[in-house]
Amino acid sequence: MGRMGRWAVVCAAALLVTVGCGQRQAQYGPDFTSAGELPEKLGTNGITITVGDPDAPVTVHLYEDPRCPYCEEFETTGGSSHLREAMLGRWARVEYTLASFLDDRVGGTGSKKAVNALRAALEAGKFVEYHEVLYANQPDESVDGYTDAYLLELAGRVKGLRGPEFDAAVKSMKYTSFVTSSQKAYEKAGGAQEPEGPGTPTVVINGKRIPSEYNTLLLQSDAFAGLLEKIHDEPGEWQDTEL
């Protein structure tokens, strides 16, 4: 990333923290009233999970590992709440690539099991709600706490998710091939400079990645909200920014 790109990101973050977030300038039809109403589907590549209005002008591609504590911070106290508001307002959609590299780094199988369970929840039309519950109840990274029993217990908190099909998919790791393919897609996203993957969480907005050295922006709720709205209101400026 060039010098101008670095300064663009730093200055934008500083400005947004100062002024807070503004109001979106367009309406895209009636808002979704709850997370459960958000459309969710598996992409044609069989890997990417897309949530939100398919015609939304802002696309946020999010790379996460279910065991990652920084992902938990983003999802519970960071920018995710404002991203959810944008999704409910139909002007942003989210594409998820689910990684599972932490199993190899810290031991265990919790990331793989959680990704498999999330894929099973998508099949049941409950991905958004289950994803929220998993991060709100994330075990400590070192504990490897996403066991079959715990994943099923958490699924019980999502109305209509538990049942013979979902339970069997969790216990049998039905979506192992999805877990493997999703991890490979995550690694590929890092390119030659990051062959093991770009780190989590990583966010790409309308095709431009927020550099990892500024990932703290993702954890600053109002700053992230302001960035989203700025990109919505001035898409050309974001596209022209050198990152």
CSV table of C-alpha atoms in Angstrom, one decimal:
chain,number,residue,atom,x,y,z
A,1,MET,CA,0.0,0.0,0.0
A,2,GLY,CA,1.3,3.4,-1.0
A,3,ARG,CA,1.9,6.4,1.3
A,4,MET,CA,-1.3,8.1,0.0
A,5,GLY,CA,-3.3,5.1,0.8
A,6,ARG,CA,-2.0,4.9,4.4
A,7,TRP,CA,-2.7,8.5,5.0
A,8,ALA,CA,-6.2,8.2,3.5
A,9,VAL,CA,-7.2,5.4,5.9
A,10,VAL,CA,-5.6,7.1,9.0
A,11,CYS,CA,-7.2,10.5,8.3
A,12,ALA,CA,-10.6,9.0,7.5
A,13,ALA,CA,-10.6,7.0,10.7
A,14,ALA,CA,-9.5,10.1,12.8
A,15,LEU,CA,-12.2,12.3,11.1
A,16,LEU,CA,-14.9,9.7,11.7
A,17,VAL,CA,-14.1,9.2,15.3
A,18,THR,CA,-14.4,13.0,15.8
A,19,VAL,CA,-17.6,13.7,13.9
A,20,GLY,CA,-19.4,10.4,14.6
A,21,CYS,CA,-21.7,8.8,12.1
A,22,GLY,CA,-24.1,10.6,9.8
A,23,GLN,CA,-27.4,9.6,8.3
A,24,ARG,CA,-27.7,7.6,5.1
A,25,GLN,CA,-29.0,9.6,2.2
A,26,ALA,CA,-31.2,7.1,0.4
A,27,GLN,CA,-33.9,4.6,1.2
A,28,TYR,CA,-34.1,1.2,-0.5
A,29,GLY,CA,-37.6,0.1,0.4
A,30,PRO,CA,-39.0,-1.0,3.7
A,31,ASP,CA,-36.4,-2.0,6.3
A,32,PHE,CA,-36.2,-5.5,7.5
A,33,THR,CA,-37.6,-5.6,11.0
A,34,SER,CA,-35.3,-8.2,12.5
A,35,ALA,CA,-32.2,-10.3,11.9
A,36,GLY,CA,-34.4,-13.3,11.2
A,37,GLU,CA,-35.9,-11.6,8.2
A,38,LEU,CA,-32.6,-11.0,6.5
A,39,PRO,CA,-32.1,-13.0,3.3
A,40,GLU,CA,-29.3,-15.5,3.5
A,41,LYS,CA,-27.9,-17.9,0.9
A,42,LEU,CA,-24.9,-19.8,-0.2
A,43,GLY,CA,-23.0,-18.3,-3.1
A,44,THR,CA,-22.7,-20.1,-6.4
A,45,ASN,CA,-19.1,-20.9,-5.5
A,46,GLY,CA,-20.4,-23.1,-2.7
A,47,ILE,CA,-18.3,-21.2,-0.1
A,48,THR,CA,-19.4,-17.6,0.4
A,49,ILE,CA,-22.4,-17.0,2.6
A,50,THR,CA,-24.3,-13.8,1.7
A,51,VAL,CA,-26.7,-12.1,4.1
A,52,GLY,CA,-28.9,-9.1,3.3
A,53,ASP,CA,-30.5,-7.4,0.3
A,54,PRO,CA,-28.7,-8.7,-2.9
A,55,ASP,CA,-29.2,-5.2,-4.4
A,56,ALA,CA,-27.6,-3.3,-1.6
A,57,PRO,CA,-25.0,-0.8,-2.8
A,58,VAL,CA,-22.4,-1.5,-0.1
A,59,THR,CA,-20.9,-5.0,0.1
A,60,VAL,CA,-18.9,-6.0,3.1
A,61,HIS,CA,-16.8,-9.2,2.8
A,62,LEU,CA,-15.9,-10.4,6.2
A,63,TYR,CA,-13.3,-13.1,7.0
A,64,GLU,CA,-13.8,-14.7,10.4
A,65,ASP,CA,-12.7,-17.7,12.5
A,66,PRO,CA,-15.3,-18.6,15.1
A,67,ARG,CA,-12.7,-19.0,17.8
A,68,CYS,CA,-11.0,-15.6,17.1
A,69,PRO,CA,-11.4,-13.3,20.1
A,70,TYR,CA,-11.0,-10.2,17.9
A,71,CYS,CA,-13.9,-11.4,15.7
A,72,GLU,CA,-15.9,-11.8,18.9
A,73,GLU,CA,-15.0,-8.2,19.9
A,74,PHE,CA,-16.1,-7.0,16.4
A,75,GLU,CA,-19.3,-8.9,16.6
A,76,THR,CA,-20.3,-8.0,20.2
A,77,THR,CA,-19.0,-4.5,21.0
A,78,GLY,CA,-17.3,-3.3,17.7
A,79,GLY,CA,-18.6,-2.3,14.3
A,80,SER,CA,-21.0,-5.2,13.8
A,81,SER,CA,-24.0,-3.6,15.4
A,82,HIS,CA,-23.9,-0.7,12.9
A,83,LEU,CA,-23.3,-3.1,10.1
A,84,ARG,CA,-26.4,-5.0,11.1
A,85,GLU,CA,-28.4,-1.7,11.1
A,86,ALA,CA,-27.1,-1.1,7.5
A,87,MET,CA,-28.2,-4.6,6.5
A,88,LEU,CA,-31.7,-4.1,8.1
A,89,GLY,CA,-31.9,-0.8,6.2
A,90,ARG,CA,-31.1,-2.6,2.9
A,91,TRP,CA,-28.1,-0.5,2.0
A,92,ALA,CA,-25.4,-3.1,2.9
A,93,ARG,CA,-25.0,-6.8,2.6
A,94,VAL,CA,-22.4,-9.0,4.1
A,95,GLU,CA,-20.4,-11.9,2.5
A,96,TYR,CA,-18.9,-14.3,5.0
A,97,THR,CA,-15.8,-16.5,4.4
A,98,LEU,CA,-15.5,-18.7,7.5
A,99,ALA,CA,-11.9,-19.8,8.4
A,100,SER,CA,-10.8,-22.5,10.8
A,101,PHE,CA,-7.1,-22.0,11.0
A,102,LEU,CA,-7.0,-21.5,14.8
A,103,ASP,CA,-7.6,-25.2,15.4
A,104,ASP,CA,-4.1,-25.9,14.0
A,105,ARG,CA,-2.5,-22.9,15.8
A,106,VAL,CA,-3.9,-23.5,19.3
A,107,GLY,CA,-5.1,-27.1,19.1
A,108,GLY,CA,-8.5,-28.7,19.0
A,109,THR,CA,-11.4,-28.9,16.5
A,110,GLY,CA,-13.7,-26.1,17.7
A,111,SER,CA,-13.3,-23.8,14.7
A,112,LYS,CA,-14.1,-26.6,12.3
A,113,LYS,CA,-17.0,-27.8,14.3
A,114,ALA,CA,-18.4,-24.3,14.6
A,115,VAL,CA,-18.1,-23.6,10.9
A,116,ASN,CA,-19.8,-26.9,10.1
A,117,ALA,CA,-22.6,-26.0,12.5
A,118,LEU,CA,-23.0,-22.5,10.9
A,119,ARG,CA,-23.3,-24.2,7.5
A,120,ALA,CA,-26.0,-26.5,8.9
A,121,ALA,CA,-27.8,-23.4,10.4
A,122,LEU,CA,-27.7,-21.8,6.9
A,123,GLU,CA,-29.4,-24.9,5.5
A,124,ALA,CA,-32.1,-24.4,8.1
A,125,GLY,CA,-32.4,-20.7,7.3
A,126,LYS,CA,-31.0,-19.7,10.7
A,127,PHE,CA,-27.4,-18.7,9.9
A,128,VAL,CA,-27.7,-15.0,11.0
A,129,GLU,CA,-29.3,-15.8,14.4
A,130,TYR,CA,-27.0,-18.7,15.1
A,131,HIS,CA,-23.9,-16.7,14.1
A,132,GLU,CA,-24.9,-14.0,16.6
A,133,VAL,CA,-25.5,-16.6,19.4
A,134,LEU,CA,-22.1,-18.2,18.8
A,135,TYR,CA,-20.1,-15.0,19.1
A,136,ALA,CA,-22.2,-13.8,22.1
A,137,ASN,CA,-21.2,-17.1,23.9
A,138,GLN,CA,-17.7,-17.7,22.5
A,139,PRO,CA,-15.5,-19.8,24.7
A,140,ASP,CA,-12.0,-18.7,25.5
A,141,GLU,CA,-9.8,-19.2,22.4
A,142,SER,CA,-7.5,-21.6,24.3
A,143,VAL,CA,-10.2,-23.8,25.7
A,144,ASP,CA,-11.5,-25.3,22.4
A,145,GLY,CA,-15.0,-25.1,23.8
A,146,TYR,CA,-17.1,-25.4,20.7
A,147,THR,CA,-17.9,-29.1,21.3
A,148,ASP,CA,-20.9,-30.8,19.7
A,149,ALA,CA,-22.7,-30.6,23.0
A,150,TYR,CA,-22.1,-26.9,23.4
A,151,LEU,CA,-22.9,-26.1,19.8
A,152,LEU,CA,-26.2,-27.9,20.2
A,153,GLU,CA,-26.9,-26.2,23.5
A,154,LEU,CA,-26.4,-22.8,21.8
A,155,ALA,CA,-28.6,-23.9,18.9
A,156,GLY,CA,-31.4,-24.4,21.4
A,157,ARG,CA,-31.4,-20.6,21.9
A,158,VAL,CA,-32.4,-20.1,18.2
A,159,LYS,CA,-36.1,-20.7,17.8
A,160,GLY,CA,-36.7,-23.4,15.2
A,161,LEU,CA,-33.1,-24.5,14.7
A,162,ARG,CA,-32.8,-27.7,16.7
A,163,GLY,CA,-34.2,-30.8,15.1
A,164,PRO,CA,-33.0,-34.2,13.9
A,165,GLU,CA,-31.5,-32.9,10.7
A,166,PHE,CA,-29.5,-30.1,12.3
A,167,ASP,CA,-28.4,-32.2,15.2
A,168,ALA,CA,-27.2,-35.0,13.0
A,169,ALA,CA,-25.3,-32.5,10.8
A,170,VAL,CA,-23.5,-31.2,13.8
A,171,LYS,CA,-22.6,-34.6,15.3
A,172,SER,CA,-21.5,-36.1,12.0
A,173,MET,CA,-19.6,-33.1,10.6
A,174,LYS,CA,-21.8,-33.3,7.6
A,175,TYR,CA,-20.3,-30.2,5.9
A,176,THR,CA,-16.6,-31.2,6.3
A,177,SER,CA,-16.0,-30.4,2.6
A,178,PHE,CA,-17.5,-26.9,3.1
A,179,VAL,CA,-15.2,-26.4,6.1
A,180,THR,CA,-12.2,-27.4,4.1
A,181,SER,CA,-13.1,-25.4,1.0
A,182,SER,CA,-13.9,-22.3,3.1
A,183,GLN,CA,-10.5,-22.5,4.8
A,184,LYS,CA,-8.8,-22.7,1.5
A,185,ALA,CA,-10.7,-19.7,0.2
A,186,TYR,CA,-9.6,-17.8,3.3
A,187,GLU,CA,-5.9,-18.7,2.6
A,188,LYS,CA,-6.2,-17.7,-1.0
A,189,ALA,CA,-7.5,-14.3,0.0
A,190,GLY,CA,-4.2,-13.5,1.6
A,191,GLY,CA,-2.4,-13.7,-1.8
A,192,ALA,CA,1.3,-14.3,-2.1
A,193,GLN,CA,2.2,-12.0,0.8
A,194,GLU,CA,-0.1,-13.8,3.2
A,195,PRO,CA,-0.2,-17.4,2.1
A,196,GLU,CA,-1.8,-18.6,5.4
A,197,GLY,CA,-4.6,-16.0,5.1
A,198,PRO,CA,-5.1,-12.3,5.8
A,199,GLY,CA,-5.9,-12.7,9.5
A,200,THR,CA,-9.3,-12.3,11.3
A,201,PRO,CA,-11.3,-10.3,11.2
A,202,THR,CA,-10.5,-8.9,7.8
A,203,VAL,CA,-13.0,-6.6,6.1
A,204,VAL,CA,-13.2,-5.8,2.3
A,205,ILE,CA,-15.7,-3.1,1.4
A,206,ASN,CA,-16.8,-2.8,-2.2
A,207,GLY,CA,-13.7,-4.6,-3.3
A,208,LYS,CA,-11.2,-2.6,-1.1
A,209,ARG,CA,-9.6,-4.2,1.9
A,210,ILE,CA,-9.1,-2.2,5.1
A,211,PRO,CA,-5.4,-2.8,5.8
A,212,SER,CA,-4.6,-5.0,8.7
A,213,GLU,CA,-2.5,-2.3,10.5
A,214,TYR,CA,-5.8,-0.3,10.8
A,215,ASN,CA,-8.0,-3.2,12.0
A,216,THR,CA,-8.6,-1.4,15.3
A,217,LEU,CA,-11.1,0.7,13.2
A,218,LEU,CA,-13.3,-2.4,13.1
A,219,LEU,CA,-13.5,-2.5,16.9
A,220,GLN,CA,-14.4,1.2,17.2
A,221,SER,CA,-18.1,1.1,16.7
A,222,ASP,CA,-18.9,4.7,15.8
A,223,ALA,CA,-15.8,5.0,13.6
A,224,PHE,CA,-16.7,1.9,11.6
A,225,ALA,CA,-20.3,3.1,11.3
A,226,GLY,CA,-19.0,6.4,9.9
A,227,LEU,CA,-16.8,4.7,7.4
A,228,LEU,CA,-19.7,2.6,6.1
A,229,GLU,CA,-21.9,5.7,5.7
A,230,LYS,CA,-19.1,7.7,4.1
A,231,ILE,CA,-18.6,4.8,1.6
A,232,HIS,CA,-22.3,4.7,0.9
A,233,ASP,CA,-22.6,8.5,0.4
A,234,GLU,CA,-19.4,8.9,-1.6
A,235,PRO,CA,-18.7,5.6,-3.4
A,236,GLY,CA,-16.6,7.2,-6.0
A,237,GLU,CA,-14.2,8.6,-3.4
A,238,TRP,CA,-13.8,5.2,-1.8
A,239,GLN,CA,-13.2,3.6,-5.2
A,240,ASP,CA,-10.5,6.1,-6.0
A,241,THR,CA,-8.7,5.8,-2.6
A,242,GLU,CA,-5.3,4.1,-3.0
A,243,LEU,CA,-5.1,1.3,-0.4
